[in-house]
Amino acid sequence: SGGFSERRTTQAKNWMWMEVYQTLLDSFKSDNEVGLKIPHFEAAIKDGTLPPTLAARKLLDIFLKK
């Protein structure tokens, strides 16, 4: 039926994006430079000296080599 087919297509697209997210996250976390910074940024977030959004941006910049 049409409803089943639509749900199946939506599910397939969701699986595709979950695979993309997981692969990117694995690659991100296994990056040497990122890995060295994560503990420092997490500590700074805990201390309240670094906002989480800025920490994320800095880690992404390192990962993307900007």
Short mmCIF file of N, CA and C in Angstrom, two decimals:
data_model
loop_
_atom_site.label_atom_id
_atom_site.label_comp_id
_atom_site.label_asym_id
_atom_site.label_seq_id
_atom_site.Cartn_x
_atom_site.Cartn_y
_atom_site.Cartn_z
N SER A 1 0.84 -1.19 0.00
CA SER A 1 0.00 0.00 0.00
C SER A 1 0.87 1.24 0.00
N GLY A 2 0.30 2.39 -0.33
CA GLY A 2 1.04 3.64 -0.42
C GLY A 2 1.62 4.08 0.90
N GLY A 3 0.85 3.89 1.98
CA GLY A 3 1.34 4.29 3.30
C GLY A 3 2.55 3.50 3.73
N PHE A 4 2.52 2.20 3.48
CA PHE A 4 3.65 1.35 3.83
C PHE A 4 4.88 1.76 3.03
N SER A 5 4.70 1.99 1.74
CA SER A 5 5.81 2.37 0.87
C SER A 5 6.43 3.70 1.31
N GLU A 6 5.59 4.65 1.67
CA GLU A 6 6.10 5.94 2.15
C GLU A 6 6.89 5.78 3.44
N ARG A 7 6.34 4.99 4.36
CA ARG A 7 7.05 4.76 5.63
C ARG A 7 8.39 4.07 5.39
N ARG A 8 8.39 3.12 4.49
CA ARG A 8 9.62 2.39 4.16
C ARG A 8 10.66 3.32 3.55
N THR A 9 10.22 4.21 2.67
CA THR A 9 11.13 5.18 2.06
C THR A 9 11.69 6.13 3.11
N THR A 10 10.82 6.61 4.00
CA THR A 10 11.27 7.49 5.08
C THR A 10 12.27 6.78 5.97
N GLN A 11 11.99 5.53 6.29
CA GLN A 11 12.89 4.74 7.12
C GLN A 11 14.25 4.56 6.43
N ALA A 12 14.23 4.28 5.15
CA ALA A 12 15.47 4.10 4.39
C ALA A 12 16.30 5.38 4.38
N LYS A 13 15.63 6.53 4.21
CA LYS A 13 16.35 7.81 4.24
C LYS A 13 16.93 8.07 5.62
N ASN A 14 16.17 7.75 6.66
CA ASN A 14 16.67 7.93 8.03
C ASN A 14 17.89 7.06 8.28
N TRP A 15 17.87 5.81 7.80
CA TRP A 15 19.02 4.93 7.95
C TRP A 15 20.24 5.51 7.25
N MET A 16 20.02 6.07 6.05
CA MET A 16 21.13 6.67 5.31
C MET A 16 21.77 7.79 6.14
N TRP A 17 20.94 8.69 6.68
CA TRP A 17 21.47 9.82 7.44
C TRP A 17 22.12 9.37 8.75
N MET A 18 21.58 8.35 9.38
CA MET A 18 22.20 7.84 10.60
C MET A 18 23.59 7.27 10.30
N GLU A 19 23.73 6.62 9.16
CA GLU A 19 25.03 6.11 8.75
C GLU A 19 26.01 7.25 8.50
N VAL A 20 25.54 8.31 7.85
CA VAL A 20 26.39 9.48 7.61
C VAL A 20 26.82 10.08 8.94
N TYR A 21 25.84 10.32 9.84
CA TYR A 21 26.16 10.91 11.15
C TYR A 21 27.16 10.07 11.91
N GLN A 22 26.93 8.77 11.97
CA GLN A 22 27.80 7.89 12.74
C GLN A 22 29.21 7.86 12.16
N THR A 23 29.32 7.79 10.84
CA THR A 23 30.62 7.77 10.20
C THR A 23 31.38 9.07 10.43
N LEU A 24 30.68 10.19 10.31
CA LEU A 24 31.32 11.48 10.57
C LEU A 24 31.74 11.60 12.03
N LEU A 25 30.89 11.19 12.96
CA LEU A 25 31.22 11.27 14.37
C LEU A 25 32.42 10.38 14.71
N ASP A 26 32.45 9.18 14.16
CA ASP A 26 33.59 8.30 14.38
C ASP A 26 34.88 8.91 13.85
N SER A 27 34.81 9.47 12.67
CA SER A 27 35.97 10.11 12.07
C SER A 27 36.41 11.32 12.89
N PHE A 28 35.44 12.09 13.34
CA PHE A 28 35.69 13.28 14.16
C PHE A 28 36.40 12.89 15.45
N LYS A 29 35.86 11.91 16.15
CA LYS A 29 36.42 11.52 17.44
C LYS A 29 37.77 10.82 17.32
N SER A 30 38.05 10.24 16.17
CA SER A 30 39.33 9.55 16.00
C SER A 30 40.42 10.48 15.45
N ASP A 31 40.07 11.72 15.14
CA ASP A 31 41.06 12.70 14.69
C ASP A 31 42.01 13.01 15.85
N ASN A 32 43.32 12.93 15.62
CA ASN A 32 44.29 13.13 16.69
C ASN A 32 44.20 14.51 17.33
N GLU A 33 44.13 15.55 16.54
CA GLU A 33 44.07 16.90 17.08
C GLU A 33 42.79 17.12 17.88
N VAL A 34 41.69 16.65 17.36
CA VAL A 34 40.41 16.78 18.07
C VAL A 34 40.49 16.01 19.39
N GLY A 35 41.00 14.79 19.34
CA GLY A 35 41.10 13.96 20.53
C GLY A 35 41.92 14.59 21.64
N LEU A 36 42.96 15.32 21.26
CA LEU A 36 43.78 16.00 22.26
C LEU A 36 43.04 17.17 22.92
N LYS A 37 42.17 17.81 22.19
CA LYS A 37 41.46 18.99 22.70
C LYS A 37 40.20 18.66 23.49
N ILE A 38 39.57 17.54 23.19
CA ILE A 38 38.29 17.22 23.82
C ILE A 38 38.34 17.28 25.34
N PRO A 39 39.31 16.63 26.00
CA PRO A 39 39.33 16.69 27.47
C PRO A 39 39.45 18.12 28.02
N HIS A 40 40.25 18.94 27.35
CA HIS A 40 40.43 20.33 27.80
C HIS A 40 39.14 21.13 27.63
N PHE A 41 38.49 20.94 26.50
CA PHE A 41 37.25 21.67 26.25
C PHE A 41 36.14 21.20 27.19
N GLU A 42 36.08 19.89 27.43
CA GLU A 42 35.07 19.38 28.36
C GLU A 42 35.28 19.94 29.77
N ALA A 43 36.54 20.03 30.18
CA ALA A 43 36.85 20.61 31.50
C ALA A 43 36.46 22.08 31.55
N ALA A 44 36.74 22.80 30.48
CA ALA A 44 36.40 24.22 30.43
C ALA A 44 34.89 24.43 30.44
N ILE A 45 34.16 23.55 29.79
CA ILE A 45 32.70 23.62 29.81
C ILE A 45 32.21 23.37 31.23
N LYS A 46 32.77 22.35 31.88
CA LYS A 46 32.38 22.03 33.25
C LYS A 46 32.65 23.20 34.19
N ASP A 47 33.80 23.88 33.98
CA ASP A 47 34.18 25.02 34.82
C ASP A 47 33.38 26.28 34.49
N GLY A 48 32.69 26.25 33.38
CA GLY A 48 31.92 27.42 32.97
C GLY A 48 32.74 28.48 32.27
N THR A 49 33.96 28.13 31.85
CA THR A 49 34.83 29.11 31.18
C THR A 49 34.73 29.05 29.66
N LEU A 50 34.02 28.05 29.15
CA LEU A 50 33.87 27.92 27.70
C LEU A 50 32.45 27.46 27.40
N PRO A 51 31.71 28.25 26.65
CA PRO A 51 30.35 27.82 26.28
C PRO A 51 30.41 26.59 25.38
N PRO A 52 29.47 25.67 25.54
CA PRO A 52 29.48 24.45 24.72
C PRO A 52 29.42 24.72 23.22
N THR A 53 28.69 25.76 22.84
CA THR A 53 28.60 26.06 21.41
C THR A 53 29.94 26.50 20.84
N LEU A 54 30.69 27.27 21.62
CA LEU A 54 32.02 27.71 21.17
C LEU A 54 32.98 26.53 21.15
N ALA A 55 32.89 25.66 22.14
CA ALA A 55 33.74 24.47 22.15
C ALA A 55 33.48 23.62 20.91
N ALA A 56 32.21 23.42 20.60
CA ALA A 56 31.85 22.64 19.41
C ALA A 56 32.42 23.29 18.15
N ARG A 57 32.27 24.59 18.04
CA ARG A 57 32.77 25.30 16.86
C ARG A 57 34.29 25.17 16.74
N LYS A 58 34.99 25.30 17.88
CA LYS A 58 36.45 25.18 17.86
C LYS A 58 36.87 23.76 17.46
N LEU A 59 36.19 22.76 18.00
CA LEU A 59 36.51 21.38 17.62
C LEU A 59 36.24 21.13 16.14
N LEU A 60 35.14 21.66 15.65
CA LEU A 60 34.85 21.51 14.22
C LEU A 60 35.88 22.22 13.36
N ASP A 61 36.31 23.40 13.80
CA ASP A 61 37.34 24.12 13.05
C ASP A 61 38.64 23.32 12.99
N ILE A 62 39.01 22.71 14.13
CA ILE A 62 40.20 21.86 14.15
C ILE A 62 40.03 20.69 13.20
N PHE A 63 38.88 20.03 13.28
CA PHE A 63 38.62 18.88 12.43
C PHE A 63 38.64 19.24 10.95
N LEU A 64 38.06 20.38 10.65
CA LEU A 64 37.98 20.82 9.25
C LEU A 64 39.22 21.60 8.82
N LYS A 65 40.17 21.73 9.75
CA LYS A 65 41.47 22.38 9.50
C LYS A 65 41.34 23.82 9.02
N LYS A 66 40.44 24.56 9.69
CA LYS A 66 40.28 25.98 9.32
C LYS A 66 41.25 26.83 10.08
#
